[in-house]
Short mmCIF file of C-alpha atoms and ligand atoms in Angstrom, two decimals:
data_model
loop_
_atom_site.label_atom_id
_atom_site.label_comp_id
_atom_site.label_asym_id
_atom_site.label_seq_id
_atom_site.Cartn_x
_atom_site.Cartn_y
_atom_site.Cartn_z
CA MET R 17 35.13 63.52 -38.54
CA GLN R 18 34.97 65.68 -41.63
CA VAL R 19 33.53 64.97 -45.04
CA GLN R 20 32.86 67.23 -47.99
CA LEU R 21 29.13 67.55 -48.45
CA ALA R 22 27.80 67.63 -52.01
CA SER R 23 24.03 67.60 -51.39
CA LYS R 24 23.10 67.55 -55.07
CA PHE R 25 19.98 65.42 -54.88
CA VAL R 26 18.49 67.49 -52.06
CA ASN R 27 19.47 70.83 -53.53
CA GLU R 28 18.55 70.27 -57.15
CA LEU R 29 15.42 68.14 -57.02
CA PRO R 30 11.97 68.93 -55.61
CA ALA R 31 11.31 68.07 -51.97
CA ASP R 32 8.07 66.95 -50.39
CA PRO R 33 6.75 70.18 -48.75
CA GLU R 34 5.24 68.20 -45.85
CA LYS R 35 7.73 67.94 -42.97
CA GLU R 36 5.80 65.61 -40.64
CA ASN R 37 7.01 62.01 -40.71
CA GLY R 38 3.69 60.30 -41.42
CA ILE R 39 2.79 57.68 -44.00
CA ARG R 40 1.36 59.26 -47.14
CA GLN R 41 1.32 59.49 -50.91
CA VAL R 42 3.88 62.05 -51.97
CA TYR R 43 3.33 63.89 -55.26
CA HIS R 44 5.57 66.02 -57.49
CA SER R 45 8.57 65.34 -55.24
CA CYS R 46 11.69 63.23 -55.44
CA TYR R 47 12.14 62.84 -51.69
CA SER R 48 10.99 63.73 -48.18
CA ILE R 49 13.22 65.12 -45.45
CA VAL R 50 13.20 62.64 -42.58
CA PHE R 51 15.44 62.10 -39.59
CA PRO R 52 16.55 58.68 -38.35
CA LYS R 53 14.97 57.25 -35.23
CA LYS R 54 17.18 57.59 -32.15
CA PRO R 55 18.62 54.18 -31.25
CA SER R 56 18.50 53.34 -27.54
CA ASN R 57 21.99 51.85 -27.18
CA PRO R 58 24.01 51.85 -30.41
CA LYS R 59 27.12 49.68 -30.68
CA LEU R 60 29.52 49.31 -33.56
CA ILE R 61 29.98 45.77 -34.86
CA HIS R 62 32.14 46.46 -37.88
CA ALA R 63 33.46 49.40 -39.86
CA ASN R 64 35.02 49.15 -43.29
CA THR R 65 38.31 51.03 -43.48
CA ILE R 66 38.58 50.76 -47.27
CA VAL R 67 35.16 52.29 -47.91
CA ALA R 68 35.68 54.91 -45.21
CA ASN R 69 38.89 56.02 -46.91
CA LEU R 70 37.09 56.20 -50.28
CA LEU R 71 34.77 58.73 -48.68
CA GLY R 72 37.59 60.75 -47.14
CA ILE R 73 36.92 59.41 -43.63
CA ALA R 74 40.19 58.72 -41.81
CA THR R 75 40.71 55.30 -40.24
CA SER R 76 41.21 56.96 -36.86
CA ASN R 77 37.58 58.17 -37.00
CA LEU R 78 36.13 54.67 -37.09
CA ASP R 79 36.41 53.78 -33.41
CA THR R 80 35.07 57.07 -32.12
CA GLU R 81 31.78 57.85 -30.41
CA GLU R 82 31.07 60.34 -33.15
CA PHE R 83 31.21 57.60 -35.78
CA VAL R 84 28.77 55.42 -33.82
CA SER R 85 26.53 58.38 -33.25
CA LEU R 86 26.42 59.36 -36.95
CA PHE R 87 26.01 55.90 -38.42
CA SER R 88 23.43 54.70 -35.94
CA GLY R 89 21.28 57.72 -36.76
CA GLU R 90 21.64 59.21 -33.28
CA LYS R 91 23.01 62.51 -34.63
CA THR R 92 23.12 63.95 -38.09
CA TYR R 93 26.15 65.52 -39.72
CA PRO R 94 26.15 69.33 -39.52
CA ASN R 95 24.25 70.85 -42.46
CA ALA R 96 23.37 67.47 -43.94
CA GLN R 97 19.68 66.96 -44.83
CA PRO R 98 18.72 63.31 -44.36
CA PHE R 99 16.07 62.20 -46.83
CA ALA R 100 14.00 59.24 -48.02
CA MET R 101 13.41 58.86 -51.75
CA CYS R 102 10.05 58.53 -53.39
CA TYR R 103 9.86 55.78 -55.98
CA ALA R 104 7.47 53.19 -57.36
CA GLY R 105 7.96 49.80 -58.93
CA HIS R 106 6.81 46.53 -60.40
CA GLN R 107 6.95 43.78 -57.80
CA PHE R 108 6.90 40.16 -58.98
CA GLY R 109 5.60 41.36 -62.36
CA ASN R 110 2.79 43.53 -61.03
CA TRP R 111 2.52 47.29 -60.77
CA ALA R 112 2.83 48.20 -57.08
CA GLY R 113 2.40 51.99 -57.19
CA GLN R 114 4.30 54.24 -54.79
CA LEU R 115 6.87 52.42 -52.66
CA GLY R 116 9.80 54.64 -51.66
CA ASP R 117 12.52 54.27 -49.03
CA GLY R 118 10.45 52.65 -46.31
CA ARG R 119 13.42 52.02 -44.08
CA ALA R 120 16.33 53.60 -45.86
CA ILE R 121 17.42 57.10 -44.99
CA ASN R 122 20.02 58.87 -47.10
CA LEU R 123 22.22 60.53 -44.50
CA MET R 124 24.28 62.70 -46.77
CA GLU R 125 25.83 63.06 -50.18
CA VAL R 126 29.57 63.58 -50.12
CA THR R 127 32.30 64.12 -52.65
CA HIS R 128 35.88 62.90 -52.36
CA ASP R 129 38.70 62.68 -54.90
CA GLY R 130 36.35 63.84 -57.63
CA LYS R 131 33.78 61.10 -56.93
CA ASP R 132 30.26 61.41 -55.56
CA PHE R 133 28.84 59.12 -52.92
CA THR R 134 25.55 58.84 -51.11
CA LEU R 135 25.64 57.37 -47.60
CA GLN R 136 22.46 55.57 -46.72
CA LEU R 137 21.31 53.96 -43.48
CA LYS R 138 19.14 50.87 -43.82
CA GLY R 139 16.91 50.16 -40.85
CA ALA R 140 16.98 53.65 -39.32
CA GLY R 141 13.27 53.98 -38.61
CA PRO R 142 10.01 54.90 -40.29
CA THR R 143 9.66 57.30 -43.20
CA PRO R 144 6.63 58.57 -45.14
CA TYR R 145 7.13 55.46 -47.31
CA SER R 146 7.07 52.83 -44.58
CA ARG R 147 3.49 51.81 -45.47
CA ASN R 148 2.45 49.29 -42.81
CA ALA R 149 5.97 48.37 -41.65
CA ASP R 150 8.33 49.63 -38.93
CA GLY R 151 11.27 51.00 -40.91
CA LEU R 152 13.70 48.77 -39.02
CA ALA R 153 16.07 45.96 -39.91
CA VAL R 154 17.25 42.94 -37.94
CA LEU R 155 20.78 41.77 -37.29
CA ARG R 156 20.62 38.66 -39.51
CA SER R 157 19.59 40.50 -42.66
CA SER R 158 21.99 43.36 -41.91
CA ILE R 159 24.91 40.94 -41.62
CA ARG R 160 23.87 39.31 -44.89
CA GLU R 161 23.79 42.67 -46.66
CA TYR R 162 26.99 43.98 -45.08
CA LEU R 163 29.10 40.95 -45.96
CA CYS R 164 27.61 40.15 -49.33
CA ALA R 165 27.98 43.63 -50.80
CA GLU R 166 31.68 43.57 -49.95
CA ALA R 167 32.07 39.99 -51.21
CA MET R 168 30.51 41.05 -54.52
CA HIS R 169 32.79 44.05 -54.82
CA HIS R 170 35.87 41.92 -54.36
CA LEU R 171 34.55 39.47 -56.93
CA GLY R 172 34.59 42.37 -59.37
CA ILE R 173 30.80 42.69 -59.47
CA PRO R 174 29.20 46.16 -59.48
CA THR R 175 27.46 46.66 -56.14
CA THR R 176 26.63 49.09 -53.39
CA ARG R 177 29.36 49.07 -50.73
CA SER R 178 29.17 48.62 -46.96
CA LEU R 179 30.59 51.24 -44.62
CA SER R 180 29.38 50.15 -41.20
CA LEU R 181 27.27 47.69 -39.26
CA LEU R 182 25.82 48.63 -35.88
CA LEU R 183 23.42 47.30 -33.32
CA THR R 184 20.72 49.76 -32.33
CA GLY R 185 20.08 48.29 -28.90
CA ASP R 186 16.39 48.00 -29.80
CA GLU R 187 14.35 44.89 -30.38
CA VAL R 188 12.48 44.28 -33.60
CA LEU R 189 9.52 41.93 -34.04
CA ARG R 190 9.67 39.63 -37.08
CA ASP R 191 7.74 36.60 -38.29
CA VAL R 192 10.62 35.03 -40.22
CA MET R 193 8.68 32.49 -42.25
CA TYR R 194 5.37 34.39 -42.22
CA ASP R 195 3.76 31.46 -40.43
CA GLY R 196 2.33 33.14 -37.38
CA ASN R 197 5.41 32.82 -35.16
CA PRO R 198 6.71 36.32 -34.60
CA ALA R 199 9.68 36.79 -32.29
CA TYR R 200 11.90 39.63 -31.13
CA GLU R 201 15.28 39.99 -32.78
CA LYS R 202 18.16 42.43 -32.40
CA GLY R 203 17.78 45.59 -34.44
CA ALA R 204 20.71 46.66 -36.62
CA ILE R 205 21.67 49.32 -39.12
CA VAL R 206 23.93 49.08 -42.15
CA CYS R 207 25.36 52.19 -43.73
CA ARG R 208 25.68 51.47 -47.43
CA VAL R 209 27.30 53.57 -50.08
CA ALA R 210 26.71 54.17 -53.80
CA PRO R 211 27.06 57.08 -56.20
CA SER R 212 23.30 57.40 -55.78
CA PHE R 213 20.44 55.12 -54.84
CA ILE R 214 18.32 56.08 -57.84
CA ARG R 215 16.37 53.07 -59.10
CA PHE R 216 14.31 52.25 -62.20
CA GLY R 217 11.32 52.84 -59.94
CA ASN R 218 12.15 56.53 -59.39
CA PHE R 219 11.39 57.11 -63.09
CA GLU R 220 8.40 54.77 -63.13
CA LEU R 221 6.75 56.79 -60.37
CA PHE R 222 6.59 60.04 -62.36
CA ALA R 223 5.73 58.30 -65.62
CA ALA R 224 2.79 56.47 -64.01
CA ARG R 225 1.49 59.75 -62.61
CA GLN R 226 2.07 61.50 -65.93
CA ASP R 227 4.21 64.01 -64.12
CA HIS R 228 6.44 64.58 -67.14
CA GLU R 229 7.96 67.72 -65.75
CA ASN R 230 9.51 65.91 -62.80
CA LEU R 231 10.32 62.89 -64.93
CA LYS R 232 12.45 65.17 -67.10
CA ARG R 233 14.00 66.87 -64.08
CA LEU R 234 15.04 63.57 -62.58
CA ALA R 235 16.41 62.26 -65.88
CA ASP R 236 18.33 65.47 -66.52
CA PHE R 237 19.74 65.40 -62.99
CA THR R 238 20.80 61.76 -63.27
CA ILE R 239 22.49 62.27 -66.63
CA ARG R 240 24.15 65.55 -65.63
CA HIS R 241 25.80 64.05 -62.56
CA TYR R 242 26.20 60.36 -63.21
CA PHE R 243 26.34 59.91 -66.98
CA GLN R 244 28.71 62.70 -67.82
CA SER R 245 29.94 61.09 -71.02
CA ILE R 246 26.53 61.77 -72.59
CA LYS R 247 26.91 65.05 -74.44
CA LYS R 248 23.83 64.91 -76.67
CA THR R 249 20.77 67.05 -76.09
CA GLY R 250 17.05 66.51 -76.75
CA LYS R 251 15.65 63.02 -77.25
CA GLU R 252 19.04 61.60 -78.16
CA LYS R 253 20.27 62.32 -74.64
CA TYR R 254 17.59 60.11 -73.07
CA ILE R 255 18.11 57.39 -75.66
CA GLN R 256 21.82 57.27 -74.83
CA PHE R 257 20.98 57.23 -71.14
CA PHE R 258 18.71 54.24 -71.63
CA GLU R 259 21.37 52.52 -73.68
CA ALA R 260 23.96 53.03 -70.93
CA VAL R 261 21.61 51.64 -68.26
CA SER R 262 20.79 48.69 -70.47
CA LYS R 263 24.49 47.90 -70.91
CA SER R 264 25.41 48.17 -67.24
CA THR R 265 22.40 46.07 -66.23
CA LEU R 266 23.45 43.36 -68.65
CA GLU R 267 27.03 43.40 -67.40
CA MET R 268 25.92 43.10 -63.79
CA ILE R 269 23.64 40.13 -64.49
CA LEU R 270 26.32 38.41 -66.54
CA HIS R 271 28.57 38.56 -63.48
CA TRP R 272 25.79 37.08 -61.33
CA GLN R 273 25.53 34.16 -63.74
CA ARG R 274 29.30 33.71 -63.70
CA VAL R 275 29.52 33.24 -59.94
CA GLY R 276 26.15 31.61 -59.24
CA PHE R 277 24.53 34.52 -57.42
CA VAL R 278 20.73 34.68 -57.25
CA HIS R 279 19.40 38.09 -56.25
CA GLY R 280 16.00 36.78 -55.26
CA VAL R 281 13.92 39.98 -55.61
CA MET R 282 14.59 41.60 -58.96
CA ASN R 283 11.66 44.00 -58.70
CA THR R 284 12.11 47.26 -60.61
CA ASP R 285 12.44 49.14 -57.33
CA ASN R 286 15.50 47.00 -56.64
CA MET R 287 17.22 47.85 -59.93
CA SER R 288 19.91 50.51 -59.62
CA ILE R 289 20.20 53.03 -62.42
CA HIS R 290 23.97 52.54 -62.12
CA GLY R 291 23.80 48.80 -62.79
CA LEU R 292 24.81 48.03 -59.19
CA THR R 293 23.67 45.02 -57.24
CA ILE R 294 21.41 46.60 -54.64
CA ASP R 295 19.06 45.57 -51.83
CA TYR R 296 20.44 42.33 -50.52
CA GLY R 297 17.40 40.48 -49.21
CA PRO R 298 16.63 36.80 -49.75
CA TYR R 299 19.59 36.39 -52.10
CA GLY R 300 21.62 33.21 -52.30
CA TRP R 301 24.59 31.46 -53.86
CA MET R 302 24.02 28.29 -55.77
CA ASP R 303 25.71 25.39 -54.04
CA ASP R 304 24.69 22.51 -56.33
CA TYR R 305 24.21 23.75 -59.86
CA ASN R 306 20.48 24.09 -60.40
CA PRO R 307 19.23 26.75 -62.83
CA ALA R 308 15.69 26.52 -61.42
CA TRP R 309 16.82 27.44 -57.92
CA THR R 310 15.75 30.53 -56.02
CA PRO R 311 16.49 31.10 -52.34
CA ASN R 312 13.38 33.26 -51.93
CA THR R 313 10.53 31.28 -50.37
CA THR R 314 8.16 34.20 -51.06
CA ASP R 315 8.72 33.40 -54.77
CA LYS R 316 8.48 29.61 -54.35
CA GLN R 317 5.40 29.14 -56.47
CA HIS R 318 6.42 30.79 -59.74
CA ARG R 319 10.16 31.03 -59.21
CA ARG R 320 10.12 34.23 -61.23
CA TYR R 321 13.56 35.21 -59.95
CA ARG R 322 15.25 31.82 -60.29
CA PHE R 323 18.89 31.68 -61.42
CA GLU R 324 18.26 30.92 -65.09
CA ASN R 325 15.60 33.64 -65.37
CA GLN R 326 17.76 36.55 -64.22
CA PRO R 327 18.94 37.71 -67.68
CA GLN R 328 15.35 37.64 -68.96
CA ILE R 329 14.06 39.52 -65.93
CA GLY R 330 16.75 42.15 -66.45
CA LEU R 331 15.28 42.67 -69.91
CA TRP R 332 11.71 42.76 -68.56
CA ASN R 333 12.77 45.41 -66.06
CA LEU R 334 14.46 47.42 -68.81
CA TYR R 335 11.15 47.34 -70.73
CA GLN R 336 9.53 49.01 -67.74
CA LEU R 337 12.25 51.63 -67.66
CA ALA R 338 11.83 52.17 -71.42
CA ASN R 339 8.11 52.73 -70.89
CA ALA R 340 8.87 55.19 -68.11
CA LEU R 341 11.33 57.17 -70.26
CA TYR R 342 9.10 57.07 -73.34
CA PRO R 343 7.41 60.46 -72.68
CA LEU R 344 10.86 62.07 -72.99
CA ILE R 345 11.57 60.30 -76.27
CA GLU R 346 8.18 59.73 -77.91
CA GLU R 347 9.53 57.15 -80.31
CA THR R 348 9.49 53.43 -79.69
CA GLN R 349 11.94 52.37 -82.38
CA PRO R 350 15.22 53.49 -80.71
CA LEU R 351 14.14 51.96 -77.40
CA GLU R 352 13.19 48.70 -79.04
CA ALA R 353 16.51 48.61 -80.86
CA ILE R 354 18.35 48.91 -77.52
CA LEU R 355 16.24 46.13 -76.00
CA ASP R 356 16.98 43.94 -79.03
CA THR R 357 20.66 44.61 -78.62
CA TYR R 358 20.42 43.48 -74.98
CA THR R 359 19.21 40.04 -76.05
CA LYS R 360 21.85 39.64 -78.73
CA ALA R 361 24.64 41.01 -76.56
CA TYR R 362 23.63 38.76 -73.68
CA ASP R 363 23.85 35.73 -75.92
CA SER R 364 27.35 36.51 -77.20
CA ASN R 365 28.66 37.77 -73.85
CA TYR R 366 27.31 34.68 -72.09
CA LEU R 367 29.23 32.51 -74.54
CA GLN R 368 32.43 34.45 -73.88
CA MET R 369 31.91 34.32 -70.14
CA MET R 370 31.41 30.54 -70.18
CA GLN R 371 34.40 30.12 -72.48
CA SER R 372 36.51 31.98 -69.95
CA LYS R 373 35.20 29.77 -67.13
CA LEU R 374 36.24 26.72 -69.16
CA GLY R 375 39.64 28.17 -70.01
CA PHE R 376 39.02 28.73 -73.71
CA GLN R 377 40.83 31.81 -74.86
CA THR R 378 40.17 31.15 -78.54
CA ASN R 379 36.85 30.72 -80.27
CA ASN R 380 35.62 27.44 -81.65
CA GLU R 381 32.32 26.78 -83.34
CA ASP R 382 31.62 23.76 -81.16
CA ASP R 383 31.98 25.70 -77.89
CA ARG R 384 28.26 26.28 -77.49
CA ASN R 385 27.71 22.51 -77.59
CA ILE R 386 30.42 21.75 -75.05
CA ILE R 387 28.93 24.35 -72.73
CA GLN R 388 25.37 23.12 -73.21
CA GLU R 389 26.38 19.52 -72.56
CA LEU R 390 28.21 20.57 -69.41
CA ILE R 391 25.18 22.47 -68.11
CA VAL R 392 23.05 19.35 -68.51
CA LEU R 393 25.73 17.16 -66.94
CA LEU R 394 26.16 19.40 -63.91
CA GLN R 395 22.52 18.70 -63.09
CA GLU R 396 22.63 14.91 -63.42
CA ILE R 397 23.68 14.59 -59.80
CA ALA R 398 24.11 17.38 -57.28
CA THR R 399 27.39 19.05 -58.25
CA ASP R 400 28.82 22.09 -56.54
CA MET R 401 29.15 24.94 -59.02
CA THR R 402 31.98 26.86 -57.35
CA ILE R 403 34.08 23.77 -56.63
CA PHE R 404 33.52 22.27 -60.08
CA PHE R 405 34.79 25.32 -61.97
CA ARG R 406 37.62 26.00 -59.56
CA ASN R 407 38.85 22.42 -59.75
CA LEU R 408 38.54 22.38 -63.53
CA SER R 409 41.51 24.73 -63.66
CA VAL R 410 43.86 21.98 -62.48
CA VAL R 411 42.90 19.68 -65.37
CA LEU R 412 45.86 19.42 -67.75
CA LYS R 413 45.77 19.39 -71.53
CA ASN R 414 47.10 15.84 -71.63
CA ASP R 415 45.14 14.39 -68.73
CA THR R 416 43.14 11.29 -69.59
CA PRO R 417 39.37 11.64 -69.09
CA GLU R 418 39.72 9.45 -65.97
CA THR R 419 42.39 11.69 -64.45
CA ALA R 420 40.39 14.81 -65.28
CA PHE R 421 37.24 13.28 -63.75
CA LYS R 422 39.10 12.46 -60.52
CA LYS R 423 40.02 16.14 -60.21
CA ILE R 424 36.42 17.37 -60.22
CA GLU R 425 34.82 14.51 -58.26
CA PHE R 426 35.15 16.51 -55.05
CA ALA R 427 32.35 18.75 -56.43
CA PHE R 428 29.77 15.91 -56.17
CA TYR R 429 27.54 16.12 -53.12
CA ASN R 430 27.29 12.36 -53.03
CA ALA R 431 29.88 10.52 -55.10
CA ASN R 432 27.78 7.32 -54.79
CA ASP R 433 25.11 8.95 -56.95
CA CYS R 434 27.50 8.84 -59.87
CA ASN R 435 26.45 5.59 -61.51
CA GLU R 436 28.14 4.03 -64.53
CA ASN R 437 25.90 5.80 -66.96
CA ILE R 438 26.72 9.23 -65.55
CA ALA R 439 30.41 8.39 -65.26
CA LEU R 440 30.36 7.48 -68.95
CA LYS R 441 28.80 10.84 -69.80
CA TRP R 442 31.56 12.58 -67.87
CA HIS R 443 34.15 10.43 -69.66
CA ASN R 444 32.71 11.55 -73.02
CA TRP R 445 32.55 15.15 -71.97
CA PHE R 446 36.16 15.18 -70.75
CA THR R 447 37.25 13.55 -74.01
CA LYS R 448 35.74 16.49 -75.89
CA TYR R 449 37.11 18.96 -73.37
CA SER R 450 40.61 17.56 -73.70
CA ASP R 451 40.39 17.72 -77.53
CA ARG R 452 39.22 21.30 -77.23
CA LEU R 453 42.11 22.21 -74.94
CA GLN R 454 44.54 21.01 -77.59
CA LEU R 455 43.38 23.96 -79.73
CA GLU R 456 44.55 26.43 -77.06
CA ASN R 457 48.02 27.87 -77.45
CA VAL R 458 48.71 28.77 -73.82
CA SER R 459 50.39 26.50 -71.29
CA ASP R 460 48.42 24.62 -68.64
CA ALA R 461 49.76 27.01 -66.02
CA GLU R 462 48.70 30.10 -67.93
CA ARG R 463 45.25 28.72 -68.62
CA SER R 464 44.81 27.70 -65.01
CA ASN R 465 45.84 31.14 -63.88
CA ALA R 466 43.34 32.83 -66.21
CA MET R 467 40.54 30.49 -65.10
CA ASN R 468 41.25 31.28 -61.47
CA GLN R 469 40.56 34.96 -62.18
CA VAL R 470 36.97 34.21 -63.22
CA ASN R 471 36.13 31.14 -61.13
CA PRO R 472 36.23 32.22 -57.48
CA LYS R 473 37.48 29.86 -54.83
CA TYR R 474 35.44 31.47 -52.05
CA VAL R 475 31.91 32.85 -52.15
CA LEU R 476 29.57 33.74 -49.31
CA ARG R 477 27.67 30.48 -49.24
CA ASN R 478 24.33 30.71 -47.48
CA TYR R 479 25.42 28.39 -44.68
CA MET R 480 28.53 30.48 -44.02
CA ALA R 481 26.41 33.61 -43.58
CA GLN R 482 24.09 31.64 -41.29
CA LEU R 483 26.93 30.36 -39.07
CA CYS R 484 28.15 33.93 -38.80
CA ILE R 485 24.64 35.13 -37.89
CA ASP R 486 24.16 32.41 -35.25
CA ALA R 487 27.42 33.47 -33.56
CA ALA R 488 26.67 37.19 -33.87
CA GLU R 489 23.24 36.72 -32.26
CA LYS R 490 25.22 35.54 -29.21
CA GLY R 491 27.53 38.53 -29.40
CA ASP R 492 30.46 36.70 -31.01
CA TYR R 493 31.75 38.50 -34.11
CA THR R 494 34.88 36.41 -34.68
CA LEU R 495 33.37 34.69 -37.69
CA LEU R 496 32.06 37.93 -39.12
CA ASN R 497 35.57 39.33 -39.04
CA GLU R 498 36.97 36.15 -40.53
CA LEU R 499 34.50 36.04 -43.43
CA TYR R 500 35.02 39.72 -44.08
CA GLU R 501 38.78 39.06 -44.45
CA LEU R 502 38.35 35.85 -46.45
CA LEU R 503 36.01 37.43 -48.98
CA GLN R 504 38.37 40.26 -49.79
CA ASN R 505 40.41 37.85 -51.90
CA PRO R 506 37.92 35.40 -53.38
CA TYR R 507 40.16 34.38 -56.28
CA GLN R 508 43.24 33.70 -54.12
CA GLU R 509 44.05 30.27 -52.74
CA GLN R 510 44.33 31.50 -49.12
CA PRO R 511 45.39 28.10 -47.67
CA GLU R 512 44.76 29.38 -44.15
CA TYR R 513 41.03 29.50 -45.02
CA GLU R 514 40.88 26.19 -46.92
CA LYS R 515 38.10 24.94 -44.59
CA TRP R 516 35.75 27.36 -46.41
CA TYR R 517 36.47 25.64 -49.71
CA ALA R 518 33.78 23.15 -48.89
CA LYS R 519 30.40 22.04 -50.09
CA ARG R 520 27.30 23.02 -48.17
CA PRO R 521 27.10 20.70 -45.14
CA ASP R 522 24.07 18.39 -44.89
CA TRP R 523 22.59 20.23 -41.91
CA ALA R 524 22.24 23.36 -44.06
CA LYS R 525 20.37 21.75 -46.94
CA ASP R 526 16.87 22.59 -45.81
CA LYS R 527 17.58 24.97 -42.96
CA ILE R 528 15.85 28.33 -42.72
CA GLY R 529 18.38 31.03 -43.54
CA CYS R 530 20.51 28.64 -45.59
CA SER R 531 18.48 27.30 -48.47
CA MET R 532 15.27 29.05 -47.57
CA LEU R 533 14.93 32.76 -47.04
CA SER R 534 11.89 34.95 -46.92
CA CYS R 535 11.59 38.67 -47.54
CA SER R 536 11.31 39.16 -43.76
CA SER R 537 14.27 41.25 -42.78
P1 LIG H 623 12.25 45.21 -50.55
O1 LIG H 623 11.47 44.01 -50.93
O2 LIG H 623 13.14 45.03 -49.35
O3 LIG H 623 12.99 45.81 -51.70
O4 LIG H 623 11.19 46.31 -50.07
C1 LIG H 623 10.13 46.74 -50.85
C2 LIG H 623 9.55 48.00 -50.25
O5 LIG H 623 9.12 47.76 -48.91
C3 LIG H 623 10.49 49.18 -50.20
O6 LIG H 623 9.76 50.34 -50.44
C4 LIG H 623 11.01 49.13 -48.77
O7 LIG H 623 11.47 50.37 -48.32
C5 LIG H 623 9.78 48.65 -48.01
N1 LIG H 623 10.12 47.94 -46.78
C6 LIG H 623 10.67 46.71 -46.64
N2 LIG H 623 10.83 46.40 -45.34
C7 LIG H 623 10.38 47.45 -44.62
C8 LIG H 623 10.29 47.75 -43.22
N3 LIG H 623 10.68 46.89 -42.27
N4 LIG H 623 9.78 48.95 -42.89
C9 LIG H 623 9.36 49.82 -43.80
N5 LIG H 623 9.42 49.61 -45.12
C10 LIG H 623 9.93 48.44 -45.54
MG1 LIG H 624 14.04 47.32 -52.10
#
């Protein structure tokens, strides 16, 4: 297997001079050289041909021993310098100090077709940043990351990609619900891919330590390689950089809100500088529409990272990045102006996004009301978000409210909950909706088609991932392969997979791994 090494991060940024792999505070450095732990019996579960080809890796390389050896961390690629990054972050609203790649090891940076990629193993053993943990990852969380990143990509949502999923052959001890019941699980490693894995927290680290020299180095490096459209110099360069990050962060979160994705741990160390969805932990997809929902049991008390809070948290995180970049700018006004723009832009983009979900291609002053009323109505009784919006596309301009209602009823978790009062509210809403559709110039078919491009038919529901995990724990990867295929075309009808166009089954409602996930991974 041959790739073209780029090695920009390792060659151009300062390295930790200490070579021993022991836990420590690392100063004045962007990373530490560290080699993956040797797995005892690595086995490939899945390799992603599309991503491999993006990197210049031929399909014929994927079923080779060499591939398993490289992406399980057994061997390193000739002349590549594996490294763990040093970063800090705010976790759940509090300053957490130095964090760093505690179980992620960047294997190599490659370039292909004029694009840069970093290949990173997650779960490849301890690093200087592992703090009190083992640097490993278990099969269940690796499957969740592997599948979800690809599902997000095919939904058109900026994300890290998945190259490979392997078993290490080692056992890993985890206390899933942090309740004093640790058990051994299968260890696994995902190789994930992004232009870089630089996070907000990489900048926060240097700013907090008042290491302005390295803060500037890192910012200059990031802009030079990944924000090439920025041509300004001096302060203006960093202002434009912040503006670009602010925009891509907003876009990413808007997509999350469109499809009902809840990240679960939006700490600043989990915010990519590229506006990519990164670090798939206790994430989840909303089944019944509930803005207060978070899948993360570790966040149960305050629900800081609940669905409806995500846009606001994005802004909070950008404030932290603004603070970190401030020493390079030394003026608050331009940073505040960008943060103000975020709020205004979110408001108008959210409206447009919801209009597109409802099939409105024109603008009407009453649209905000129709949307707001719908959001309230969706919560009256448990109503599946994905199914509701997908089924809405088959409502015709001239349908009566009763006919329209019949078409979305399948989205109710329990149709018996829909009493007369609620049915009347739906009747009123569909009357308004039908009037509103009369203002649209496109045909029913065209509108339906456009709606089906923004309202996915298939998402990786939590219970689907869990079924896949349960089978994989027993060595059966049929479902993993099936979900991987299904999720490549989330907006297509795919009648052969119709069984996945289904509400969350009852058994999954309160099951660990389905509605409840902890940070244990
Ligand atoms: P996360 O909540 O997964 O984003 O992780 C927060 C921090 O904890 C990061 O610095 C991770 O690298 C580190 N971390 C999480 N799990 C482990 C683990 N099993 N071993 C070592 N470090 C970990
Ligand atoms: Mg993280």
